[in-house]
mmCIF file of C-alpha atoms in Angstrom:
data_model
loop_
_atom_site.group_PDB
_atom_site.id
_atom_site.type_symbol
_atom_site.label_atom_id
_atom_site.label_comp_id
_atom_site.label_asym_id
_atom_site.label_seq_id
_atom_site.Cartn_x
_atom_site.Cartn_y
_atom_site.Cartn_z
ATOM 1 C CA MET A 277 5.197 5.601 -11.103
ATOM 2 C CA THR A 278 4.686 2.911 -8.487
ATOM 3 C CA GLU A 279 2.263 0.039 -8.747
ATOM 4 C CA PRO A 280 -1.203 0.876 -7.297
ATOM 5 C CA HIS A 281 -2.332 -0.842 -4.113
ATOM 6 C CA GLU A 282 -4.315 -4.039 -4.777
ATOM 7 C CA ILE A 283 -7.411 -2.925 -2.857
ATOM 8 C CA ALA A 284 -7.381 0.410 -4.690
ATOM 9 C CA LYS A 285 -7.346 -1.442 -8.014
ATOM 10 C CA LEU A 286 -10.335 -3.573 -7.008
ATOM 11 C CA ILE A 287 -12.348 -0.576 -5.846
ATOM 12 C CA ALA A 288 -11.414 1.565 -8.850
ATOM 13 C CA SER A 289 -12.575 -1.172 -11.198
ATOM 14 C CA GLN A 290 -16.051 -0.725 -9.731
ATOM 15 C CA PHE A 291 -15.995 3.039 -10.396
ATOM 16 C CA THR A 292 -16.200 2.427 -14.118
ATOM 17 C CA LEU A 293 -19.173 0.096 -13.728
ATOM 18 C CA ILE A 294 -21.207 1.991 -11.129
ATOM 19 C CA LYS A 295 -21.346 5.806 -10.925
ATOM 20 C CA LYS A 296 -22.586 5.821 -7.323
ATOM 21 C CA GLY A 297 -22.025 2.945 -4.953
ATOM 22 C CA ALA A 298 -20.313 1.327 -2.025
ATOM 23 C CA SER A 299 -17.866 -1.472 -1.473
ATOM 24 C CA GLU A 300 -16.246 -3.267 1.436
ATOM 25 C CA ARG A 301 -12.907 -5.056 1.115
ATOM 26 C CA SER A 302 -10.564 -6.615 3.639
ATOM 27 C CA TYR A 303 -7.009 -7.877 3.593
ATOM 28 C CA LYS A 304 -4.379 -9.085 6.033
ATOM 29 C CA MET A 305 -1.066 -7.350 6.557
ATOM 30 C CA ASN A 306 1.413 -8.894 9.043
ATOM 31 C CA ASN A 307 -0.381 -8.837 12.434
ATOM 32 C CA TRP A 308 -3.213 -6.612 11.209
ATOM 33 C CA ARG A 309 -6.545 -7.180 9.502
ATOM 34 C CA VAL A 310 -7.533 -4.142 7.445
ATOM 35 C CA ILE A 311 -11.151 -3.506 6.481
ATOM 36 C CA ALA A 312 -11.892 -0.783 3.937
ATOM 37 C CA LYS A 313 -15.418 0.559 3.512
ATOM 38 C CA VAL A 314 -15.724 2.875 0.551
ATOM 39 C CA LYS A 315 -18.680 4.919 -0.706
ATOM 40 C CA TRP A 316 -18.484 7.024 -3.820
ATOM 41 C CA ASN A 317 -20.542 9.303 -5.962
ATOM 42 C CA ARG A 318 -19.867 11.270 -9.109
ATOM 43 C CA LYS A 319 -17.181 13.468 -7.472
ATOM 44 C CA TRP A 320 -16.126 12.183 -4.006
ATOM 45 C CA ILE A 321 -14.887 8.998 -2.350
ATOM 46 C CA ASN A 322 -15.698 8.515 1.352
ATOM 47 C CA LEU A 323 -13.222 6.178 3.031
ATOM 48 C CA ASN A 324 -13.413 4.310 6.317
ATOM 49 C CA VAL A 325 -10.296 2.170 6.807
ATOM 50 C CA LYS A 326 -9.918 0.121 9.997
ATOM 51 C CA GLY A 327 -6.865 -1.819 11.070
ATOM 52 C CA ALA A 328 -7.423 -4.375 13.850
ATOM 53 C CA ARG A 329 -4.483 -6.085 15.525
ATOM 54 C CA LEU A 330 -4.776 -9.872 15.333
ATOM 55 C CA GLY A 331 -3.934 -12.344 18.068
ATOM 56 C CA LYS A 332 -2.516 -9.817 20.486
ATOM 57 C CA ASP A 333 -3.760 -9.068 23.978
ATOM 58 C CA SER A 334 -2.850 -5.391 23.847
ATOM 59 C CA GLU A 335 -5.531 -2.756 24.245
ATOM 60 C CA PHE A 336 -4.754 0.698 22.935
ATOM 61 C CA GLU A 337 -5.566 3.795 24.898
ATOM 62 C CA TYR A 338 -8.353 5.870 23.330
ATOM 63 C CA PHE A 339 -7.087 8.663 21.085
ATOM 64 C CA LYS A 340 -8.843 10.764 18.443
ATOM 65 C CA LEU A 341 -7.339 13.282 16.023
ATOM 66 C CA ARG A 342 -9.437 15.443 13.706
ATOM 67 C CA LYS A 343 -9.161 18.726 11.859
ATOM 68 C CA ALA A 344 -10.253 21.866 13.737
ATOM 69 C CA TYR A 345 -12.092 23.714 10.978
ATOM 70 C CA PHE A 346 -12.965 26.877 12.863
ATOM 71 C CA MET A 347 -9.433 27.358 14.220
ATOM 72 C CA SER A 348 -7.951 26.581 10.804
ATOM 73 C CA LEU A 349 -10.128 29.300 9.322
ATOM 74 C CA ILE A 350 -9.057 31.858 11.929
ATOM 75 C CA THR A 351 -5.334 31.033 12.000
ATOM 76 C CA ARG A 352 -5.099 30.215 8.278
ATOM 77 C CA SER A 353 -3.027 27.134 9.043
ATOM 78 C CA GLN A 354 -3.642 23.452 9.619
ATOM 79 C CA THR A 355 -4.994 23.038 13.161
ATOM 80 C CA TYR A 356 -6.094 19.761 14.749
ATOM 81 C CA ASN A 357 -8.094 18.705 17.805
ATOM 82 C CA SER A 358 -6.963 15.692 19.762
ATOM 83 C CA ARG A 359 -8.681 13.798 22.555
ATOM 84 C CA GLY A 360 -7.542 10.949 24.712
ATOM 85 C CA GLY A 361 -4.511 9.951 26.679
ATOM 86 C CA LYS A 362 -0.837 10.035 25.847
ATOM 87 C CA SER A 363 0.579 6.727 24.639
ATOM 88 C CA PRO A 364 3.277 5.505 22.234
ATOM 89 C CA ILE A 365 0.639 5.115 19.520
ATOM 90 C CA SER A 366 -0.686 8.652 19.944
ATOM 91 C CA GLU A 367 2.904 9.946 19.781
ATOM 92 C CA ILE A 368 3.450 8.117 16.492
ATOM 93 C CA ILE A 369 0.245 9.507 15.032
ATOM 94 C CA LEU A 370 1.069 13.072 16.077
ATOM 95 C CA SER A 371 4.638 12.974 14.785
ATOM 96 C CA SER A 372 4.542 10.760 11.686
ATOM 97 C CA PRO A 373 4.485 12.206 8.172
ATOM 98 C CA GLU A 374 2.132 9.371 7.167
ATOM 99 C CA ALA A 375 -0.558 10.583 9.560
ATOM 100 C CA GLN A 376 -0.040 14.142 8.310
ATOM 101 C CA SER A 377 -0.604 12.939 4.741
ATOM 102 C CA LEU A 378 -3.827 11.187 5.769
ATOM 103 C CA MET A 379 -4.978 14.340 7.565
ATOM 104 C CA ASN A 380 -4.683 16.305 4.291
ATOM 105 C CA SER A 381 -7.888 14.687 3.055
ATOM 106 C CA LYS A 382 -11.303 16.284 3.429
ATOM 107 C CA TYR A 383 -13.033 15.742 6.831
ATOM 108 C CA PRO A 384 -10.190 13.590 8.205
ATOM 109 C CA LYS A 385 -10.327 11.690 11.467
ATOM 110 C CA ILE A 386 -7.986 9.114 13.018
ATOM 111 C CA VAL A 387 -9.340 7.144 15.983
ATOM 112 C CA VAL A 388 -7.445 4.655 18.140
ATOM 113 C CA ASN A 389 -9.732 2.485 20.252
ATOM 114 C CA GLU A 390 -9.313 -0.895 21.982
ATOM 115 C CA ASN A 391 -7.172 -2.907 19.538
ATOM 116 C CA GLN A 392 -7.917 -1.031 16.316
ATOM 117 C CA ILE A 393 -6.960 2.087 14.415
ATOM 118 C CA GLU A 394 -9.478 3.778 12.147
ATOM 119 C CA PHE A 395 -9.094 6.446 9.473
ATOM 120 C CA GLN A 396 -12.059 8.299 8.000
ATOM 121 C CA GLY A 397 -11.773 10.847 5.251
ATOM 122 C CA THR A 398 -12.976 12.006 1.869
ATOM 123 C CA ILE A 399 -10.923 12.360 -1.295
ATOM 124 C CA GLN A 400 -11.763 13.513 -4.785
ATOM 125 C CA LYS A 401 -12.555 10.862 -7.330
ATOM 126 C CA LYS A 402 -9.840 11.973 -9.723
ATOM 127 C CA ASP A 403 -7.603 9.011 -10.277
ATOM 128 C CA LEU A 404 -6.435 5.690 -8.945
ATOM 129 C CA GLU A 405 -3.222 7.175 -7.536
ATOM 130 C CA SER A 406 -4.848 9.229 -4.758
ATOM 131 C CA LEU A 407 -6.941 6.248 -3.634
ATOM 132 C CA SER A 408 -3.907 3.975 -3.729
ATOM 133 C CA ASN A 409 -1.864 6.461 -1.695
ATOM 134 C CA VAL A 410 -4.369 6.335 1.167
ATOM 135 C CA PHE A 411 -4.027 2.555 1.479
ATOM 136 C CA THR A 412 -0.233 2.630 1.095
ATOM 137 C CA ILE A 413 0.137 5.357 3.735
ATOM 138 C CA PHE A 414 -2.229 3.564 6.119
ATOM 139 C CA ASP A 415 -0.192 0.342 5.721
ATOM 140 C CA THR A 416 3.014 2.269 6.478
ATOM 141 C CA LEU A 417 1.432 3.810 9.574
ATOM 142 C CA LEU A 418 0.402 0.341 10.805
ATOM 143 C CA ARG A 419 3.956 -0.937 10.251
ATOM 144 C CA ASP A 420 5.378 1.971 12.278
ATOM 145 C CA ILE A 421 2.949 1.255 15.114
ATOM 146 C CA GLU A 422 3.778 -2.457 15.040
ATOM 147 C CA ASN A 423 7.514 -1.714 15.215
ATOM 148 C CA THR A 424 6.974 0.623 18.170
ATOM 149 C CA LEU A 425 4.839 -1.915 20.010
ATOM 150 C CA GLU A 426 7.484 -4.602 19.502
ATOM 151 C CA GLN A 427 10.238 -2.292 20.786
ATOM 152 C CA ASN A 428 8.170 -1.408 23.868
ATOM 153 C CA ALA A 429 7.502 -5.095 24.557
ATOM 154 C CA LYS A 430 11.242 -5.829 24.810
#
């Protein structure tokens, strides 16, 4: 078993103290500042994780990906709605397994706007591993986007 993400450890330590609450944590990863807003109750954890690119002049084209609940019900498969223009970042989000893993949460939404990327979703408050996985996957997605942006800049 891998080591849990540091932010997940800090947030999970509050679960034992407070049954229902909220917390906001931030950390820096390479050229990104990540802000995690977390609300929890007895059964669910609502996550809002934003990654803002630091010190760069690039503006991302607006893109939004969310689950299409009605179509998923009819087709009995995972169906998503997307809005916004086509860009290298939207291509990464649509094709990466990391984004697919994030979209497996309840009420998922990934939004790319200006110089930030935001994930919103809800997970069950079962264990530290599922919370840690969200942060680890989001970090991996940010690394993939950073690598793509550097390749496009060359």
